[in-house]
mmCIF file of C-alpha atoms in Angstrom:
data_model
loop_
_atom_site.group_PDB
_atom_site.id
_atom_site.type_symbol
_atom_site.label_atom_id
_atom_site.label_comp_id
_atom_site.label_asym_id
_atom_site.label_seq_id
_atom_site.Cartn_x
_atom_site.Cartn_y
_atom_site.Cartn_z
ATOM 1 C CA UNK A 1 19.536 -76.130 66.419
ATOM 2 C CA UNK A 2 20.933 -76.299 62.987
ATOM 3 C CA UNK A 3 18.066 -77.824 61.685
ATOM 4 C CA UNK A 4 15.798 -74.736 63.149
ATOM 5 C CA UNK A 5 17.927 -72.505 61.889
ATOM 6 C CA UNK A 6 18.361 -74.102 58.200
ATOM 7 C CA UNK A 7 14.205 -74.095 58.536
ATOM 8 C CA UNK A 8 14.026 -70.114 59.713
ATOM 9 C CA UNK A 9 16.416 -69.030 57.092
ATOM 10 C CA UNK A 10 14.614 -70.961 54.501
ATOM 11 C CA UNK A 11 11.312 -69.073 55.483
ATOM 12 C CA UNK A 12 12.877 -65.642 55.741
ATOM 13 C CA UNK A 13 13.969 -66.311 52.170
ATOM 14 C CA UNK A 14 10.385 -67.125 50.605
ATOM 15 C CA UNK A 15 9.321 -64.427 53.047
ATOM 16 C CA UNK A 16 11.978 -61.890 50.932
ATOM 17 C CA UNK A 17 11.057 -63.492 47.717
ATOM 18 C CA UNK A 18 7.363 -63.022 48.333
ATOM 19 C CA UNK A 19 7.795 -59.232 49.584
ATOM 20 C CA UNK A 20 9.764 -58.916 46.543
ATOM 21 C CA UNK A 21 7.238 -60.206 44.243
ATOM 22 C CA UNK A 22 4.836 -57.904 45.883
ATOM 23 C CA UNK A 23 6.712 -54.874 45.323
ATOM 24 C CA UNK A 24 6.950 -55.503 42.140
ATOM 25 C CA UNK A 25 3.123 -55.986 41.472
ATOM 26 C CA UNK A 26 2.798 -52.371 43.541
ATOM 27 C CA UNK A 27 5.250 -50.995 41.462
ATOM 28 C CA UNK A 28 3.911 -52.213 37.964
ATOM 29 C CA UNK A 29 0.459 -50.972 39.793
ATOM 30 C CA UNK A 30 1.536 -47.694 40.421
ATOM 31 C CA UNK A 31 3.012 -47.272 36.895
ATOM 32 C CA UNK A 32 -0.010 -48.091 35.584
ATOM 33 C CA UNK A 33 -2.117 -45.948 37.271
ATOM 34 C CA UNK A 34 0.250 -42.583 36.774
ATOM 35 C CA UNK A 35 -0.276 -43.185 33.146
ATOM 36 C CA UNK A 36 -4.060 -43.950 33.327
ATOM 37 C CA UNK A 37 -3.888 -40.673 35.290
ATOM 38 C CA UNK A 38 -1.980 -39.195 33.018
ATOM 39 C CA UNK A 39 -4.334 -39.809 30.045
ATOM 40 C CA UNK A 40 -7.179 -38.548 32.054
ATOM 41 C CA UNK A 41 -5.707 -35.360 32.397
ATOM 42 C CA UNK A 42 -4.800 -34.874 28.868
ATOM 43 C CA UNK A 43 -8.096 -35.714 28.103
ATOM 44 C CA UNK A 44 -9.524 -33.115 30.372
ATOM 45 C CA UNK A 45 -6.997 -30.558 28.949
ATOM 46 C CA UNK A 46 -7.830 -31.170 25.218
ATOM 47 C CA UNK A 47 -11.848 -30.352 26.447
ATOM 48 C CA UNK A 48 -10.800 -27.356 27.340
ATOM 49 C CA UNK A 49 -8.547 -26.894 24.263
ATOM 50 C CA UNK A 50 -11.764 -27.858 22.290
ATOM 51 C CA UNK A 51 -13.924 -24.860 23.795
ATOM 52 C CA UNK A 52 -10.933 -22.098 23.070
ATOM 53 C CA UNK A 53 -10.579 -23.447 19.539
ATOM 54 C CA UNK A 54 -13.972 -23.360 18.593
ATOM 55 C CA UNK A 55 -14.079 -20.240 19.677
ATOM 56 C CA UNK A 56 -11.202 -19.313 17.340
ATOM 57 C CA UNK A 57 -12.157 -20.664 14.475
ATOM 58 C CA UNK A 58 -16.206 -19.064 15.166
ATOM 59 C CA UNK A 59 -14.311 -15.912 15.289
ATOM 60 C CA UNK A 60 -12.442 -16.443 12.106
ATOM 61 C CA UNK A 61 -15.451 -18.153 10.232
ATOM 62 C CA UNK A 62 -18.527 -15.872 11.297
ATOM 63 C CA UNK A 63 -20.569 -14.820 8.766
ATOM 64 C CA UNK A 64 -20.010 -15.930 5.306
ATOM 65 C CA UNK A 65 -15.841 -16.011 5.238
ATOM 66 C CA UNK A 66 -14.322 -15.076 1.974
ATOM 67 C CA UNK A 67 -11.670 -17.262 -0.149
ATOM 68 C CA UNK A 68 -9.174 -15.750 1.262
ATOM 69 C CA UNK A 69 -9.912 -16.034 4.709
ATOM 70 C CA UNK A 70 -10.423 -19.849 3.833
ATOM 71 C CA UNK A 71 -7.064 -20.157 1.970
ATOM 72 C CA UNK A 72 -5.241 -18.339 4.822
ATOM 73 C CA UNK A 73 -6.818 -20.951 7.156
ATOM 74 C CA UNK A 74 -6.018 -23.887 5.112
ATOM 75 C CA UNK A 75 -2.308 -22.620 4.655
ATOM 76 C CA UNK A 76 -1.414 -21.515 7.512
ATOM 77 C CA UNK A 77 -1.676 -23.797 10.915
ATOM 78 C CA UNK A 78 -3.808 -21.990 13.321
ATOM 79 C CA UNK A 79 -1.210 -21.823 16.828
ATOM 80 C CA UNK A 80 -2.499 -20.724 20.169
ATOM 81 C CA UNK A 81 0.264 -19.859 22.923
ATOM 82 C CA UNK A 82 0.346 -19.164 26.784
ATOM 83 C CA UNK A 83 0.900 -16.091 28.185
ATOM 84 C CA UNK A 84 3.984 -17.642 29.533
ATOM 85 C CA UNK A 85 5.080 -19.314 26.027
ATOM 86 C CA UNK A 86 5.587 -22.620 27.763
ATOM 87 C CA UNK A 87 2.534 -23.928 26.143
ATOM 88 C CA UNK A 88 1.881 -24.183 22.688
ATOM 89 C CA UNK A 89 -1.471 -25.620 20.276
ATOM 90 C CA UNK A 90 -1.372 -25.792 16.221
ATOM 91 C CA UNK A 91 -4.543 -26.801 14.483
ATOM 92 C CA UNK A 92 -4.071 -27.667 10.568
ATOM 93 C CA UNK A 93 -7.505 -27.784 8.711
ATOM 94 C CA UNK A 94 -8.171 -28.650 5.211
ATOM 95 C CA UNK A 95 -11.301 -28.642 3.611
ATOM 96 C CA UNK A 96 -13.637 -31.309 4.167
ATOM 97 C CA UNK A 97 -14.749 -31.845 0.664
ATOM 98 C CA UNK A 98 -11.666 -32.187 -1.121
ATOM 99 C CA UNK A 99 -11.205 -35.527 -1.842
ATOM 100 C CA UNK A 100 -12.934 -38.802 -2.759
ATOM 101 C CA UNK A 101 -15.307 -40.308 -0.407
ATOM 102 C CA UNK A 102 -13.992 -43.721 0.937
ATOM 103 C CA UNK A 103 -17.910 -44.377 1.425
ATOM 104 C CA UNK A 104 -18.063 -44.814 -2.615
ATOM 105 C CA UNK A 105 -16.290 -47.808 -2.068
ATOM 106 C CA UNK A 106 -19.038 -49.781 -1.084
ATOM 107 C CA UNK A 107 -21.596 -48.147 -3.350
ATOM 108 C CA UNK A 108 -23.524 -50.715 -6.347
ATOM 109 C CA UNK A 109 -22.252 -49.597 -9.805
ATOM 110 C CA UNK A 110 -25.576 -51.279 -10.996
ATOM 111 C CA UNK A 111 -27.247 -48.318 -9.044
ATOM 112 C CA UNK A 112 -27.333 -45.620 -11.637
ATOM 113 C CA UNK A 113 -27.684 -42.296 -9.667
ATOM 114 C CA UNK A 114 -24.426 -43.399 -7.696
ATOM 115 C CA UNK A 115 -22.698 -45.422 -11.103
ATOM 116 C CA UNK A 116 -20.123 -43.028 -11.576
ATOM 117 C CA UNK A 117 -19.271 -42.510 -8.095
ATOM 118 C CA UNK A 118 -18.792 -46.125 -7.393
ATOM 119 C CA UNK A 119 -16.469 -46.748 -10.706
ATOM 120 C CA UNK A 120 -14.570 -43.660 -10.320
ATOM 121 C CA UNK A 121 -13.701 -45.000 -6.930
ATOM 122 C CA UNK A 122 -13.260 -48.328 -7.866
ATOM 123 C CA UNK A 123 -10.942 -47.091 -10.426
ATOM 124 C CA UNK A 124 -9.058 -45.301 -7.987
ATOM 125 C CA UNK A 125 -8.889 -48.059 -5.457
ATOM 126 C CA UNK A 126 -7.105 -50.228 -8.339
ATOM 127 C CA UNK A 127 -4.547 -48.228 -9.178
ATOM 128 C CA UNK A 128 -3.450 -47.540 -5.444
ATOM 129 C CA UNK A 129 -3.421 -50.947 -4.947
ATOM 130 C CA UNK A 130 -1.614 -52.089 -8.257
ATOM 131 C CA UNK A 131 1.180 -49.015 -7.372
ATOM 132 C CA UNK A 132 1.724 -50.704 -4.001
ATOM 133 C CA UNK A 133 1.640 -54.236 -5.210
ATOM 134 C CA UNK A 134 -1.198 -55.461 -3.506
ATOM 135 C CA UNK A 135 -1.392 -59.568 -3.498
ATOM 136 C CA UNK A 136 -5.170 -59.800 -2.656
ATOM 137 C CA UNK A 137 -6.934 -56.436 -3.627
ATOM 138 C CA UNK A 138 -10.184 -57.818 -3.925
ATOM 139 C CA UNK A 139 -9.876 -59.447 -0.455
ATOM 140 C CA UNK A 140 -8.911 -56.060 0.816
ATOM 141 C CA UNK A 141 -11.713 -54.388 -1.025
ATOM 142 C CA UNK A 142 -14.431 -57.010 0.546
ATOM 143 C CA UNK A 143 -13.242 -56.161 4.197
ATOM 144 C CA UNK A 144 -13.423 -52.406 3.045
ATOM 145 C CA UNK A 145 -16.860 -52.938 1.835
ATOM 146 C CA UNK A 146 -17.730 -54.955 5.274
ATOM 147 C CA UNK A 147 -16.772 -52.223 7.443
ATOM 148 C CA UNK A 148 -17.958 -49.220 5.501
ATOM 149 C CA UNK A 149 -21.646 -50.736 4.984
ATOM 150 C CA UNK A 150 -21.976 -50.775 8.574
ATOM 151 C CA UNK A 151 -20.648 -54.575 9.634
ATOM 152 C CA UNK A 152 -17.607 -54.344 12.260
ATOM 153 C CA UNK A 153 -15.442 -57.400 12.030
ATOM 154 C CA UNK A 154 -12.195 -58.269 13.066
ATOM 155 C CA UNK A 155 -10.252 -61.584 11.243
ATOM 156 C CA UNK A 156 -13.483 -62.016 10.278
ATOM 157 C CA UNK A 157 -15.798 -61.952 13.596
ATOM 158 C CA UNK A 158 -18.454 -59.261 14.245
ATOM 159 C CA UNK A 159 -18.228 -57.634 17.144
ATOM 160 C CA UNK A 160 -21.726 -57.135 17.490
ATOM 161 C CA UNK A 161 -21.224 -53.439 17.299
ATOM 162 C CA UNK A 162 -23.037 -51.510 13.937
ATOM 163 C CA UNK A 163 -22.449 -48.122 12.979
ATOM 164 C CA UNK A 164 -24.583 -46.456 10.736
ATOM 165 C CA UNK A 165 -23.550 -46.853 7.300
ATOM 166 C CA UNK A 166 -23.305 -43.583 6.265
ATOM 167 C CA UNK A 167 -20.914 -42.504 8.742
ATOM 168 C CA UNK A 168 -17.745 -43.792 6.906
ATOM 169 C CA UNK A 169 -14.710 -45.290 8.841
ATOM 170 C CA UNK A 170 -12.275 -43.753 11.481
ATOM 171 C CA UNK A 171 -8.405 -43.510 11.136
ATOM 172 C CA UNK A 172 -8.464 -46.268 13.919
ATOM 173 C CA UNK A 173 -10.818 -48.343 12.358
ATOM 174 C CA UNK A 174 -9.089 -47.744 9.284
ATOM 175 C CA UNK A 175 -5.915 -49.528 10.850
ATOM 176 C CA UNK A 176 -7.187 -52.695 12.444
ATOM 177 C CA UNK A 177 -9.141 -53.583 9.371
ATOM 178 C CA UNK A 178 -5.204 -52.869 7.685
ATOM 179 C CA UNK A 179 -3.884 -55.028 10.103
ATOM 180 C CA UNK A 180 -6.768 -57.579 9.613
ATOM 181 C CA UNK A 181 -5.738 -57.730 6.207
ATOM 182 C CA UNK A 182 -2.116 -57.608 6.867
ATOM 183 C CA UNK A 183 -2.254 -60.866 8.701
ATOM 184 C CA UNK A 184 -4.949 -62.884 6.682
ATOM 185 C CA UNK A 185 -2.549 -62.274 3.263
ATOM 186 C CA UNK A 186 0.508 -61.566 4.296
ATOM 187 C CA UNK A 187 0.736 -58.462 3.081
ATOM 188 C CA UNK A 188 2.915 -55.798 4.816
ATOM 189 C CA UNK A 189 2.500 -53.999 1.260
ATOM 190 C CA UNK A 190 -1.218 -52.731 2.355
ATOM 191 C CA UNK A 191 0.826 -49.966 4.409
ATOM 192 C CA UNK A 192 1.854 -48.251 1.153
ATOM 193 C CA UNK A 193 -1.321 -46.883 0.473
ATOM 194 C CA UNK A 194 -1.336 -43.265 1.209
ATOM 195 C CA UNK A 195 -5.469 -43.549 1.792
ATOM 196 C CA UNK A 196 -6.088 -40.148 2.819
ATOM 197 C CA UNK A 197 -4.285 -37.920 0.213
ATOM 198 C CA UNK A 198 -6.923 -39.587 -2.181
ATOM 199 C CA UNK A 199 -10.160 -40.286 -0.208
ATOM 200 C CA UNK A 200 -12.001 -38.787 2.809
ATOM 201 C CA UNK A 201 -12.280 -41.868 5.512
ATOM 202 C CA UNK A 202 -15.769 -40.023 6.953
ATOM 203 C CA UNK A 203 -19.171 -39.292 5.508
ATOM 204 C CA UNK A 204 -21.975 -36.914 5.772
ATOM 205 C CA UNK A 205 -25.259 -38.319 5.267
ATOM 206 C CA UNK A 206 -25.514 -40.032 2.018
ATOM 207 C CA UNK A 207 -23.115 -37.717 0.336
ATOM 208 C CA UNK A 208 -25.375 -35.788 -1.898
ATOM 209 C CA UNK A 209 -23.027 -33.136 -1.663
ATOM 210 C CA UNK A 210 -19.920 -33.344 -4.579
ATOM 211 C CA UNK A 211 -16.165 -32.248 -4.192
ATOM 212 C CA UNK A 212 -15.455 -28.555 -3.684
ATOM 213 C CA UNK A 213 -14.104 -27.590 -7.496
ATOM 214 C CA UNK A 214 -11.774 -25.176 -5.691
ATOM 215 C CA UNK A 215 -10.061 -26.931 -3.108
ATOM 216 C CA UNK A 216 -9.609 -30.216 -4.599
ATOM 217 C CA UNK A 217 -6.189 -31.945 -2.779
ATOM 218 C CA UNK A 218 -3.429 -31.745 -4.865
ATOM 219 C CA UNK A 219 -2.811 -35.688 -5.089
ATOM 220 C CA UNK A 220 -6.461 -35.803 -6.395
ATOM 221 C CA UNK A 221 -6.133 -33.376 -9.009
ATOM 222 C CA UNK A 222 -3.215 -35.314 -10.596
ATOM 223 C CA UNK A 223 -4.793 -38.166 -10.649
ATOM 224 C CA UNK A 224 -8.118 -37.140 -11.990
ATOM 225 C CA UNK A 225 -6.463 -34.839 -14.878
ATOM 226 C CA UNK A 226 -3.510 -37.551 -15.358
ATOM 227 C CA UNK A 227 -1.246 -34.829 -14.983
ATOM 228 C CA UNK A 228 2.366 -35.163 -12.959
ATOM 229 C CA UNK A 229 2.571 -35.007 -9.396
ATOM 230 C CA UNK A 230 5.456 -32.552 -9.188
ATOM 231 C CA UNK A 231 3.792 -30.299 -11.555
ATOM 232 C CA UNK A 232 0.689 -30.439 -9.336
ATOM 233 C CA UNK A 233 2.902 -29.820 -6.482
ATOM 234 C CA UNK A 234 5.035 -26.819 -7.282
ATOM 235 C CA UNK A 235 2.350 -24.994 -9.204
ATOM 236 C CA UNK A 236 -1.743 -26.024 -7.988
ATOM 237 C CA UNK A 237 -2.277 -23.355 -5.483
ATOM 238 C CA UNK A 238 -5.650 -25.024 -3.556
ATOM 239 C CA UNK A 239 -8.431 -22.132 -4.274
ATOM 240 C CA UNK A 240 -7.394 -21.348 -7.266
ATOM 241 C CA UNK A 241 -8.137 -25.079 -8.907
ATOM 242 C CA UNK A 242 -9.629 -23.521 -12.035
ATOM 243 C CA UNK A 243 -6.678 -21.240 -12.894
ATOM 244 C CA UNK A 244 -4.606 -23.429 -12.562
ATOM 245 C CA UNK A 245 -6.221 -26.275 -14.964
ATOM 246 C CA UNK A 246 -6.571 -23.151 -17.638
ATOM 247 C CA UNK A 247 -2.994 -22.709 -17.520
ATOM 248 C CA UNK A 248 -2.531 -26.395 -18.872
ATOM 249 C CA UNK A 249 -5.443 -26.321 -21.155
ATOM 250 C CA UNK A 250 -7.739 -28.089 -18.805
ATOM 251 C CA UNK A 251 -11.192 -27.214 -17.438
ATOM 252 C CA UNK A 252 -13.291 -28.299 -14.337
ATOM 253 C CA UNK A 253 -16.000 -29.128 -16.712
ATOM 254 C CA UNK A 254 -14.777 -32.770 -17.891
ATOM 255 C CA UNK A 255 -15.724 -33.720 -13.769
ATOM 256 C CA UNK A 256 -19.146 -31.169 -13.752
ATOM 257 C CA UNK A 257 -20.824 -34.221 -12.167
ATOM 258 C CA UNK A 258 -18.216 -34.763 -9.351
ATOM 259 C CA UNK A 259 -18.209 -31.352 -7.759
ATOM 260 C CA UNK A 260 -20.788 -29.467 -6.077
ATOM 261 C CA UNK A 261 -21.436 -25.635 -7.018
ATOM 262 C CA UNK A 262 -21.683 -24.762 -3.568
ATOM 263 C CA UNK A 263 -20.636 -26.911 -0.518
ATOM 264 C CA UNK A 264 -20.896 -26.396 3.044
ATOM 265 C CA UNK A 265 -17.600 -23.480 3.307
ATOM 266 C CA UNK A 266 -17.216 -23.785 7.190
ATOM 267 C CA UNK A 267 -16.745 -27.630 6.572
ATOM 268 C CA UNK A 268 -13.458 -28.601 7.799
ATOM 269 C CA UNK A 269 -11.228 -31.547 8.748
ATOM 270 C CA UNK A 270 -8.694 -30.789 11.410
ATOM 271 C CA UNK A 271 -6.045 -31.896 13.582
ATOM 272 C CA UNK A 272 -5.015 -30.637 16.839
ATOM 273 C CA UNK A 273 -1.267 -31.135 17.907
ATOM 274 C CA UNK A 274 -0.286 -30.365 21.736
ATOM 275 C CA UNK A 275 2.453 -31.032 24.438
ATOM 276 C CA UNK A 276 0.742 -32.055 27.961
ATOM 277 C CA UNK A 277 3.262 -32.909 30.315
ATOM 278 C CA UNK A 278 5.798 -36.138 29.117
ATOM 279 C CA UNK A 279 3.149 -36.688 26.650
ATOM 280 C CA UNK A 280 2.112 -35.671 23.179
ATOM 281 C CA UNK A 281 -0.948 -35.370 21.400
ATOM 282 C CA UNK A 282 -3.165 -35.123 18.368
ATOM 283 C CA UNK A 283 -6.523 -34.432 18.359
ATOM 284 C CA UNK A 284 -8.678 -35.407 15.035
ATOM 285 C CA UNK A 285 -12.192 -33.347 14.759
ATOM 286 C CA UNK A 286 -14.526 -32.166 12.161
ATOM 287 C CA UNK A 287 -15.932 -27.963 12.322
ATOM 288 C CA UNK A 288 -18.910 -27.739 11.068
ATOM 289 C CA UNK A 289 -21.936 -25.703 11.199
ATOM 290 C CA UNK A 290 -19.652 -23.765 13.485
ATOM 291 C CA UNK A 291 -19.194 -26.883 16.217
ATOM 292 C CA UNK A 292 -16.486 -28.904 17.074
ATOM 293 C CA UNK A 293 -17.753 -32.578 16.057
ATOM 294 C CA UNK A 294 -16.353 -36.014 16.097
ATOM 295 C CA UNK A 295 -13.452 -35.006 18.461
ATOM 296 C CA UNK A 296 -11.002 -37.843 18.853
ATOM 297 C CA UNK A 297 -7.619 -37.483 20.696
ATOM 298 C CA UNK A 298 -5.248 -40.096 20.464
ATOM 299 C CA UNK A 299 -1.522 -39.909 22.606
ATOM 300 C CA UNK A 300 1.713 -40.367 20.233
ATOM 301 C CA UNK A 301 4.181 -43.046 20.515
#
């Protein structure tokens, strides 16, 4: 008797044990799929987010909107709010031609329609990348180079994916091939580089079209007029680039080349910020041609 009930007691312990085990699995399971479900349903919301902004910003944009329309737009984040305030939306949008195209990064300088693009980017990539100490800034510029001419690699292996190659890069893309670099040099300096107060990580076409010589981002104008950041900060009002650059003696025409006389004015970057409910989110898309293009939403940590 005591050895049947040593040899019941031993399997009503595995027996716990297993059950055990299994609730766990069910509950890892279920934990899972509430934030799978989760995700789908702030992906459904931001769709319908998408259709109420567009509208927005067609009503705002119809027509042929004046500077200051565009300036108030720029300035001021665009915020939509429910009837019952417990719901809230802010869009900031800056204009899409306002900075540097990363794209130029992987242009020929022997090429000499596009020779002043490439080395004026080139230029610019080298003295990010000296300010932040990078130890291999040519190996980081080849992986740039590999992604933005259509190859998609990670540590070096294609994934058999191409994109077209005048599409540019993604923020996300952007970040593994940081972290690919990260790890092959050992280089946790790469994340110093502010990349997107200088250059524009996607591409229209070819990029026939220059830089708008109005709303040129303030980081840009310092560095292309060698003037000091603060100054540029306190006193460049964006839309009124020319003014300003009077006021210190400069003039647009030293970069004629660089910007375009009239670009695209409903061309917009944008981001979407919104609460859905434990979560938050930001949604990156492109206006143009009065749609809502590239729309990319991505949960925050």
């Amino acid at each position: 008797m005591k050895k049947r009930k040593g040899v019941t007691l031993l399997i009503t312990l595995s027996v716990i044990a297993a059950m055990l085990a299994l609730v766990g699995i069910l509950m890892g399971t279920l934990s899972s799929a509430r934030t799978h479900a989760a995700h789908n349903s702030a992906l459904l919301q931001a769709d319908l987010l998408r259709n109420d902004l567009s509208r927005l910003l067609s009503h705002y944009l119809k027509g042929h909107p004046s500077k200051e329309t565009l300036s108030t737009i720029y300035s001021t984040p665009l915020t939509l709010v429910s009837k019952g305030g417990d719901f809230t939306l802010t869009a900031n949008c800056k204009p899409f031609y306002d900075r540097i195209p990363l794209q130029w990064l992987a242009g020929k300088r022997e090429d000499p329609k596009r020779r002043r693009q490439v080395l004026l980017a080139l230029d610019l990539y080298e003295r990010l990348t000296d300010e932040a100490q990078i130890k291999d800034a040519d190996l980081l510029l080849e992986m740039l180079k590999t992604t933005l001419s259509g190859r998609h690699e990670r540590f070096g292996i294609s994934d058999g994916f191409q994109r077209k190659e005048s599409q540019g890069i993604d923020r996300r893309s952007l970040q593994n091939l940081l972290e690919d670099y990260r790890f092959s040099a050992d280089d946790p300096n790469v994340y110093r580089i502010e990349w997107e107060r200088y250059f524009r990580l996607r591409s229209l076409g070819k990029e026939t079209v220059g830089l708008d010589s109005e709303y040129v981002a303030p980081a840009l104008v310092a560095y292309l007029y060698d003037l000091d950041s603060n100054v540029v900060k306190e006193e460049y009002i964006p839309g009124k680039l020319k003014e300003f650059l009077k006021s210190l003696g400069e003039e647009t025409r030293r970069y004629q080349w660089l910007f375009s006389p009239a670009p695209p004015k409903t061309a917009m970057d944008c981001r979407m910020s919104y609460g859905f409910r434990e979560g938050r989110y930001n949604v990156d898309f492109l206006y143009i041609n009065r749609r809502i293009e590239d729309f990319d939403v991505q949960a925050i940590p």
